[in-house]
XYZ file of C-alpha atoms in Angstrom:
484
model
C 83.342 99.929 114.444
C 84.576 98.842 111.132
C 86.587 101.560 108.632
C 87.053 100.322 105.230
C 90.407 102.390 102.987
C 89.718 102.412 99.453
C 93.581 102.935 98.164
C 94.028 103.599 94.543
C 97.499 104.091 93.141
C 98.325 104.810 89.483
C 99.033 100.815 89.125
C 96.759 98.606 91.519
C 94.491 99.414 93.932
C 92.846 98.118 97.136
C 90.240 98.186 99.688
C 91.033 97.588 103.315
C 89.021 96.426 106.238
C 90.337 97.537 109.618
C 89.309 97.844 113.484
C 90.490 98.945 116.623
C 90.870 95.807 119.105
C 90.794 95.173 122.442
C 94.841 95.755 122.920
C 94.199 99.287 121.136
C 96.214 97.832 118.143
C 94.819 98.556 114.113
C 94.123 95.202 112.480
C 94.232 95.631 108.688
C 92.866 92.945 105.888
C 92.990 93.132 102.378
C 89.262 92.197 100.963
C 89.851 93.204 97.464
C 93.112 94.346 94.902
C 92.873 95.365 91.253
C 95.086 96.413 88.623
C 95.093 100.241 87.695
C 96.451 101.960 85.024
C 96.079 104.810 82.371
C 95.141 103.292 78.813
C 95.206 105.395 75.237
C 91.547 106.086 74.404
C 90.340 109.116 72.308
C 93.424 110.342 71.819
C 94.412 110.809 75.499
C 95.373 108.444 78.084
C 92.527 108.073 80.376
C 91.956 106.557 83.550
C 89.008 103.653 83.993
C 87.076 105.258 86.237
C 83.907 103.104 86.186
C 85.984 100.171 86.322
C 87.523 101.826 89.672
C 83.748 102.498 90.937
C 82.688 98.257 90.166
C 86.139 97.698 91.799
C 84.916 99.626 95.052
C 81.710 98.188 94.743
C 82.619 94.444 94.925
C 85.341 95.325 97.931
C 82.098 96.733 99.401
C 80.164 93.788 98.599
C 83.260 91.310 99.960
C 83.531 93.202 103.590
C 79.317 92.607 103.671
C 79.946 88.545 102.902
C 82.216 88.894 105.747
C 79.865 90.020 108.314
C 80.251 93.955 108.219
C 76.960 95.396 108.141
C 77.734 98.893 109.202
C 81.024 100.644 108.219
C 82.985 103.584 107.453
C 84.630 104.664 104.017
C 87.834 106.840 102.719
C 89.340 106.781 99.312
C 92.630 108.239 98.474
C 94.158 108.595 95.616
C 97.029 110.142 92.966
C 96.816 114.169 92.940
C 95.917 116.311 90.184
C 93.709 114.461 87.873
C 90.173 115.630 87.809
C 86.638 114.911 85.974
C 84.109 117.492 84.580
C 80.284 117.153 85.579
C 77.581 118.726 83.331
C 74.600 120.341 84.854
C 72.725 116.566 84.786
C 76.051 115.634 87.204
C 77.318 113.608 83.789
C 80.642 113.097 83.140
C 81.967 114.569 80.690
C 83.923 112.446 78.124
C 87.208 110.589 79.859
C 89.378 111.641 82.956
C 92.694 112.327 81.333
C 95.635 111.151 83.254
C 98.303 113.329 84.196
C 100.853 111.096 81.892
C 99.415 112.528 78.913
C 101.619 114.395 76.782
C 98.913 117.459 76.496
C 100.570 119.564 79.102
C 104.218 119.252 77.625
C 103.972 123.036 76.265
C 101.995 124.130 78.979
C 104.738 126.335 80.573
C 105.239 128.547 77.712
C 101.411 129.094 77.562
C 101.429 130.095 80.619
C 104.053 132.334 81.026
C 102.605 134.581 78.550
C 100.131 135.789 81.352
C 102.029 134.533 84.509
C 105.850 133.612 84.968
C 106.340 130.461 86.853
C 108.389 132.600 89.580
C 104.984 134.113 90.472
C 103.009 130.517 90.150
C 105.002 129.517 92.719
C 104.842 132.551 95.202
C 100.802 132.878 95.019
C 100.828 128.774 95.023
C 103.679 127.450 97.298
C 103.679 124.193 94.501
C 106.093 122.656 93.004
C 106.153 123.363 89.567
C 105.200 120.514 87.182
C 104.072 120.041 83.703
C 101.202 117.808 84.974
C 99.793 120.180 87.785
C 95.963 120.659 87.364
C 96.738 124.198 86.468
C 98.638 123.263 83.321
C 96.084 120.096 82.271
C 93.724 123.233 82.332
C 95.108 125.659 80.674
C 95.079 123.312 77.908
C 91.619 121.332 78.662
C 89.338 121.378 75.479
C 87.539 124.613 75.076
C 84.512 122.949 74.596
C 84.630 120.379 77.638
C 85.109 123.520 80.092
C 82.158 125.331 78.747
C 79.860 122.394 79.173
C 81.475 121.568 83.064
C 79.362 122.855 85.611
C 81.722 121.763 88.381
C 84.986 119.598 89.064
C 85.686 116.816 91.026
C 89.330 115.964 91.647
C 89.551 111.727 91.478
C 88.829 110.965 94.637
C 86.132 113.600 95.228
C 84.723 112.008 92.149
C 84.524 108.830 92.956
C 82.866 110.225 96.701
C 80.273 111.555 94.562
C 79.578 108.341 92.128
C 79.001 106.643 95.795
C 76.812 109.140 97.583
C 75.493 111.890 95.372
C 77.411 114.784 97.213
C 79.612 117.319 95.749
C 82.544 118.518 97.529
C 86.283 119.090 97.500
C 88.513 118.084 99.968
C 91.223 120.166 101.163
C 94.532 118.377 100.740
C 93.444 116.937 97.202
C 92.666 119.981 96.195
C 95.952 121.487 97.225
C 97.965 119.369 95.013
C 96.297 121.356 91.825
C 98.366 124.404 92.127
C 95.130 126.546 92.171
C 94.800 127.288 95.822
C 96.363 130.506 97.073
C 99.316 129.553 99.945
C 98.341 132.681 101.738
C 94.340 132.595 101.824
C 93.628 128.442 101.720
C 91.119 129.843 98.844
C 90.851 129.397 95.315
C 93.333 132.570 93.699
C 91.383 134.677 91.594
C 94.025 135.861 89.232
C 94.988 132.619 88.143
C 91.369 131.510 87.935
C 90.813 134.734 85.396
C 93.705 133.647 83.603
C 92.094 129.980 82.929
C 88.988 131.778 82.231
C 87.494 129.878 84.973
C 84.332 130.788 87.241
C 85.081 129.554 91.508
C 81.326 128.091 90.570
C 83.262 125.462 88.979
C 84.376 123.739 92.178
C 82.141 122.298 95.041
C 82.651 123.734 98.434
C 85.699 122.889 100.134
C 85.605 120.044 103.216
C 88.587 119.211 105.633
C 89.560 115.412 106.194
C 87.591 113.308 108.771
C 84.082 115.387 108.112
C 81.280 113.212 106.861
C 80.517 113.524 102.982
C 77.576 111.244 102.823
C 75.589 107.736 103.052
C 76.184 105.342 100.416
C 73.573 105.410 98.015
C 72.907 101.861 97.978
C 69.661 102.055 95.816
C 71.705 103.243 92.522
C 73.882 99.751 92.711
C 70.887 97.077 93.251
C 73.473 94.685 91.512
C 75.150 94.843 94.623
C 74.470 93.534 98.269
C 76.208 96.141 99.999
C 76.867 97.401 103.716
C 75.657 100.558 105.508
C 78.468 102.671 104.984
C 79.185 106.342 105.516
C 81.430 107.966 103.302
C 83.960 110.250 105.017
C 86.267 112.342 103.225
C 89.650 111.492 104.188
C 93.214 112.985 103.790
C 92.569 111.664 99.857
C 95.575 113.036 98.456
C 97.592 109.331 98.439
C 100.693 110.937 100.371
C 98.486 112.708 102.896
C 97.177 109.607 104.028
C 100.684 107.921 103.899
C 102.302 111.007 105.942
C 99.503 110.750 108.501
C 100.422 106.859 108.783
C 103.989 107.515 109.300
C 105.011 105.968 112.726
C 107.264 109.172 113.953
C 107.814 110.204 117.167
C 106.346 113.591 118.217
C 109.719 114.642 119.700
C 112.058 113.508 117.281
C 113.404 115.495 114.482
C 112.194 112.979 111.178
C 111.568 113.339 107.530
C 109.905 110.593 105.313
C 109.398 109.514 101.991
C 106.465 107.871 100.946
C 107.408 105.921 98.365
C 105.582 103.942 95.788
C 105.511 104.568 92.019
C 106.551 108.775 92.915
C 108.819 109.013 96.197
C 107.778 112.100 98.298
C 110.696 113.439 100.077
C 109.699 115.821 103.211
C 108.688 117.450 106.428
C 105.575 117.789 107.739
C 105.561 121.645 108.586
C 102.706 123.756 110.929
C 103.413 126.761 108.181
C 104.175 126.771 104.593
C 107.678 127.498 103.813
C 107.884 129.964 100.338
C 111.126 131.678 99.240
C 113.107 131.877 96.227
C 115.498 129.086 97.446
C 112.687 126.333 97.793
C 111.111 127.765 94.296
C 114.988 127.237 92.872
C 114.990 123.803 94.216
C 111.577 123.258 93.348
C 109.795 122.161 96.666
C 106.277 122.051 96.894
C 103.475 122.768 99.963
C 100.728 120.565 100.055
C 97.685 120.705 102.686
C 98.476 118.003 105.434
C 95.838 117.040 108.029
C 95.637 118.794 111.334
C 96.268 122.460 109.204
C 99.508 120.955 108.431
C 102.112 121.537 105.582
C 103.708 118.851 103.458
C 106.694 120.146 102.617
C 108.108 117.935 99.869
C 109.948 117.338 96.493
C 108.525 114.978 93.942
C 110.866 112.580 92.613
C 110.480 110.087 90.234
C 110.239 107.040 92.265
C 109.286 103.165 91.417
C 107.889 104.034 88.360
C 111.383 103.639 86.674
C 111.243 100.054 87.601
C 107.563 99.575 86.914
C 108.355 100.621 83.391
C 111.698 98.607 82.912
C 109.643 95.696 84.083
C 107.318 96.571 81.352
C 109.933 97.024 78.560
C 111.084 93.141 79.849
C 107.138 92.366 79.779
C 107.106 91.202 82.966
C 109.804 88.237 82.804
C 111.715 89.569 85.896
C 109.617 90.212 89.082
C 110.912 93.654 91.875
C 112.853 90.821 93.999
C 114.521 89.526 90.524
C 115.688 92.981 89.696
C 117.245 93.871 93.037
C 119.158 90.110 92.734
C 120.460 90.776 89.396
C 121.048 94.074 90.394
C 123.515 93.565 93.420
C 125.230 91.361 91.000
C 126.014 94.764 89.046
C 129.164 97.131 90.150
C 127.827 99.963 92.500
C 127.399 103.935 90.830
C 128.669 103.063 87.380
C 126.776 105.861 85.755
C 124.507 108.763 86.867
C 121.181 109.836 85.684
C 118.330 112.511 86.758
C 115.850 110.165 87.886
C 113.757 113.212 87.636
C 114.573 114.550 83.953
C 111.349 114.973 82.117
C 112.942 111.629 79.571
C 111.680 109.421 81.867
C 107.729 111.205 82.504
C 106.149 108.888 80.075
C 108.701 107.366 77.390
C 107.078 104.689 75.316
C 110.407 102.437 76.240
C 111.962 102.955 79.380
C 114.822 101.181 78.575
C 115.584 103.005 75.710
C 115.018 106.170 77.179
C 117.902 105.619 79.702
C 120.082 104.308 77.184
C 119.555 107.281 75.003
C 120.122 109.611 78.807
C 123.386 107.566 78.752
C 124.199 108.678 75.329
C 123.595 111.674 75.835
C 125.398 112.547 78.776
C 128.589 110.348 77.406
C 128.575 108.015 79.638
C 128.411 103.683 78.750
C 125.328 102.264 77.337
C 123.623 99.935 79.509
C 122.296 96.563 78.298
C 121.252 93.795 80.834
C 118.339 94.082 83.444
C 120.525 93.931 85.926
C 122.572 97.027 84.964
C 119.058 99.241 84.602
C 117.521 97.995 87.755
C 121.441 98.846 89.549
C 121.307 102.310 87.789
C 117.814 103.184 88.938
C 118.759 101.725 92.871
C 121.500 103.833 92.942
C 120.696 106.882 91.836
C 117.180 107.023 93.240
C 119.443 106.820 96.339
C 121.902 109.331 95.669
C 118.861 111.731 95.066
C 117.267 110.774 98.266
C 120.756 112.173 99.635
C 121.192 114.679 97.878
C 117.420 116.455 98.509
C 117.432 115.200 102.418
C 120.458 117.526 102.253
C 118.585 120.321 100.302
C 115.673 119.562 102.908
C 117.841 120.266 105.684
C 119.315 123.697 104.388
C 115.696 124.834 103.585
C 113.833 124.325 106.556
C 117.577 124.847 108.943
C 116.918 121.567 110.720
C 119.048 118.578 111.260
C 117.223 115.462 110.851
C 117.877 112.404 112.626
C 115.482 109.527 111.712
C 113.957 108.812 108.081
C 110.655 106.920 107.615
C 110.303 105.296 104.677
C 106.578 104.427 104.326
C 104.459 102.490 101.342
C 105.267 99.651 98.978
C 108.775 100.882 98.189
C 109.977 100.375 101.428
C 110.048 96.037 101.220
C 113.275 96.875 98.988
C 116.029 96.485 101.744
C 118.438 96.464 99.007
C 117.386 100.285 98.272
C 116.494 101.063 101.727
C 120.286 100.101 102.654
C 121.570 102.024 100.238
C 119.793 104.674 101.069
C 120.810 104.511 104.404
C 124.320 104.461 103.533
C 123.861 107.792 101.066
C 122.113 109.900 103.180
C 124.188 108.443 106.652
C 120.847 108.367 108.773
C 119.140 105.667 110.649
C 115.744 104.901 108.804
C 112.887 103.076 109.665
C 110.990 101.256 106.951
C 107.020 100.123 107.154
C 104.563 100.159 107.610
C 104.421 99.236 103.735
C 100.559 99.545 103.831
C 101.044 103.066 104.848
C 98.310 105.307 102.876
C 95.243 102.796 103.494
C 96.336 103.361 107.507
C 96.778 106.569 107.009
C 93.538 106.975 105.780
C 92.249 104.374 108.040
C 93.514 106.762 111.080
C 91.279 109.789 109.559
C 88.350 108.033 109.770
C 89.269 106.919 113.380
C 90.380 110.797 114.267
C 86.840 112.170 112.489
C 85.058 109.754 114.887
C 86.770 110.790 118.145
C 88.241 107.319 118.444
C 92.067 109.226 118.507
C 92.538 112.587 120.192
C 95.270 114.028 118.456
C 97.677 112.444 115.189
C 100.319 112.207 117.879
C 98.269 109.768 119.624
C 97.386 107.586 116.352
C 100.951 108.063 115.320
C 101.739 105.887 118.696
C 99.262 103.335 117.685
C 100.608 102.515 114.292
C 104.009 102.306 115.606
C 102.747 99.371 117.879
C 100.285 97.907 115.590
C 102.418 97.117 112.668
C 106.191 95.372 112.580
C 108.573 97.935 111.047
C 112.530 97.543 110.086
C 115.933 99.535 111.121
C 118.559 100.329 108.866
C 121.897 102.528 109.817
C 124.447 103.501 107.553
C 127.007 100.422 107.308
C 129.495 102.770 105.114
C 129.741 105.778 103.758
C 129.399 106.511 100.001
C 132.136 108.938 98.452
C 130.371 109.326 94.886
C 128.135 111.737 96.178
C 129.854 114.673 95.239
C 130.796 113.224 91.888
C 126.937 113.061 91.591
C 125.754 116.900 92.401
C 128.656 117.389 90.056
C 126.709 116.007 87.463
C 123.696 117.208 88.191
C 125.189 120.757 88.533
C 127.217 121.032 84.943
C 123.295 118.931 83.388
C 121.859 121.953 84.668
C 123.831 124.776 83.544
């Protein structure tokens, strides 16, 4: 049987042929990759949604020239982000990326109904300016009274391909509209958006069948028979789920690609006035699990640096010319709400530098070393706040998805948070959502079971702390008198 993972990131995405062979080991091929990225149109930044659908279509097309005639199909994506259908099952106008600046005084809107406190006990989610709850609240009056339903992206896209309307579960979890207690849709905060529950398709679990392709509306196209399942199609879901952890061992991950999700995958959610302090979020996992995370700004600071040098330094450049650099010359907040979407990322942490009186950075090498060392002083720093949380001791870290090729960063991060870690598979959410399709089709028992088989399907790399960083403290210094 042949599984195809459409895997769409906020920068590139990809579609994935896979099988189970003979040795009960996943093979995984990349048939198609394209670019991805929110653009300024209309006054918002949108997402290129029907370029994503041609992109699916032509990997589609690809895995047919290659002999697959019959298949399986999951796409995954970013959280959040949503479309509005009218009653023709039209879109209506652009999907608005979460980057847009619309949301920035969402909070205050809010709070005149609903203080975040209380957000986060009927929700369990981490609060942030981009969560479909905010985008909402400040969604065009006139858009919402047109929408007969929502999609979330990757429901969306489901629908564009077969015609069906439904939500899946762990996508729909990220939006901070689902009630931690219930699983359902909370009323009060629905009433406060002046929302109907009409609006949203019923709710599906990963690995049940959405619908046949509808291969008639693409004649353009010579195209497979290909059942569209719905997946675990919030991105990190599918990552978690491809994690290669041991049942028995005590482990945390972070998937990380342009965000780095720092967590545990829990069998309750964990709400309390110390996770809302340190802002931890609980998104729907499969299996009825819990992803209990924090959202930290992850390769995107990069990305963007890259961007402000337009692309004249490639990731392996940057860490070269960054080990070059003296180690934790400066701190920053890799999460401070400076670096969401600044127009200059280079200029924004120069002007964080300023701010907080500390030297002004100048060379690409000094950014990327800034970035390298204090995303890995946060993944310390919250692994410790993870640990004091959940009261667990954690002994192995899996870092999962394209951010774990950079040893540099993956060393470092070792020798921060003083824990073995085990890096790959870098292909992690496409396997991940690879794996639903194999558990929705009985070809795994249990996650435990697929876990095993990703683990000795794919090659994966050790690091252990080599020394131990004393600038730690120094750091949660900072980030304590920041935060006063």
């Amino acid at each position: 049987m042949y599984h195809l993972a459409v895997d769409i990131g906020a920068s590139s995405g990809r579609v994935m042929l896979s099988q189970l062979n003979n040795e009960r080991k996943i093979t995984l091929k990349e048939l198609h990759r394209f670019k991805n990225g929110a653009k300024k149109e209309e006054n918002y930044r949108l997402w290129p949604v029907d370029q994503i659908l041609q992109e699916i279509l032509t990997g589609l097309k690809k895995a047919k020239e290659q002999g697959v005639k019959k298949c399986t199909l999951g796409i995954d994506t970013w959280g959040v982000d949503y479309c509005l259908l009218n009653k023709e099952g039209n879109r209506i106008g652009g999907a608005i990326s979460y980057r847009d600046p619309r949301t920035e005084n969402a909070y205050s809107l809010l709070e005149k109904r609903l203080s975040l406190s209380e957000l986060y006990e009927k929700t369990g989610i981490q609060i942030q300016p981009f969560n479909t709850v905010f985008q909402l609240l400040v969604e065009e009056k006139s858009r919402l009274q047109e929408a007969e339903s929502l999609l979330f992206m990757p429901d969306y896209l489901n629908y564009l391909l077969t015609g069906k309307k439904f939500t899946e579960r762990t996508i729909a979890s990220t939006s901070q509209l689902l009630n931690i207690q219930t699983g359902d849709w909370d009323e009060e905060i629905l009433s406060i958006l002046n929302l109907s529950r009409n609006l949203f398709p019923e709710m599906i679990e990963p690995g049940e069948i959405v619908g046949n392709l509808q291969k008639e509306k693409f004649p353009e196209f010579d195209l497979p028979e290909t059942e569209v399942m719905a997946i675990a199609s919030h991105d990190t879901a599918s990552a978690v789920l491809g994690a290669p952890a041991n049942e028995n061992s005590s482990w945390a991950y972070i998937s990380s690609g342009t965000w780095s999700l720092l967590g545990l995958e829990k069998r309750a959610p964990l709400v309390s006035k110390k996770s809302y302090e340190s802002n931890y979020t609980n998104e729907g996992g499969v299996a009825h699990t819990t992803r209990f995370l924090k959202n930290i700004m992850g390769m995107w600071l990069i990305q963007e640096v890259s961007r402000s040098y337009e692309g004249k330094y490639s990731f392996p450049d940057f860490v070269t010319l960054a080990k070059k650099e003296p180690a934790f010359t400066h701190f920053i907040d890799v999460n401070d709400s400076c670096f969401l979407h600044p127009e200059d990322m280079v200029v924004a942490i120069q002007k964080y530098c300023q701010k907080t009186e500390q030297s002004i950075p100048e060379t690409p090498g000094q950014f990327a070393r800034i970035i390298y060392d204090n995303l890995a002083l946060c993944y310390a720093h919250e692994l410790k706040e993870l640990e004091k949380l959940t009261n667990s001791k954690i002994s192995t870290l899996h870092i999962v998805g394209g951010g774990g090729q950079n040893e540099f960063l993956n060393q470092l991060t070792a020798d921060c948070c003083q824990i073995e870690i085990i890096a790959g598979p870098t292909e992690a959410t496409a396997i991940g959502n690879i794996m639903m399709q194999m558990l929705g089709k009985g070809i795994f028992k249990n996650i435990f079971e697929a876990r095993k088989v990703v683990a000795e399907s794919f090659s994966l790399k050790k690091f252990v702390p080599e020394k131990k960083i004393t600038v730690i403290k120094q750091y949660e210094e900072f980030l304590r008198r920041k935060y006063k």
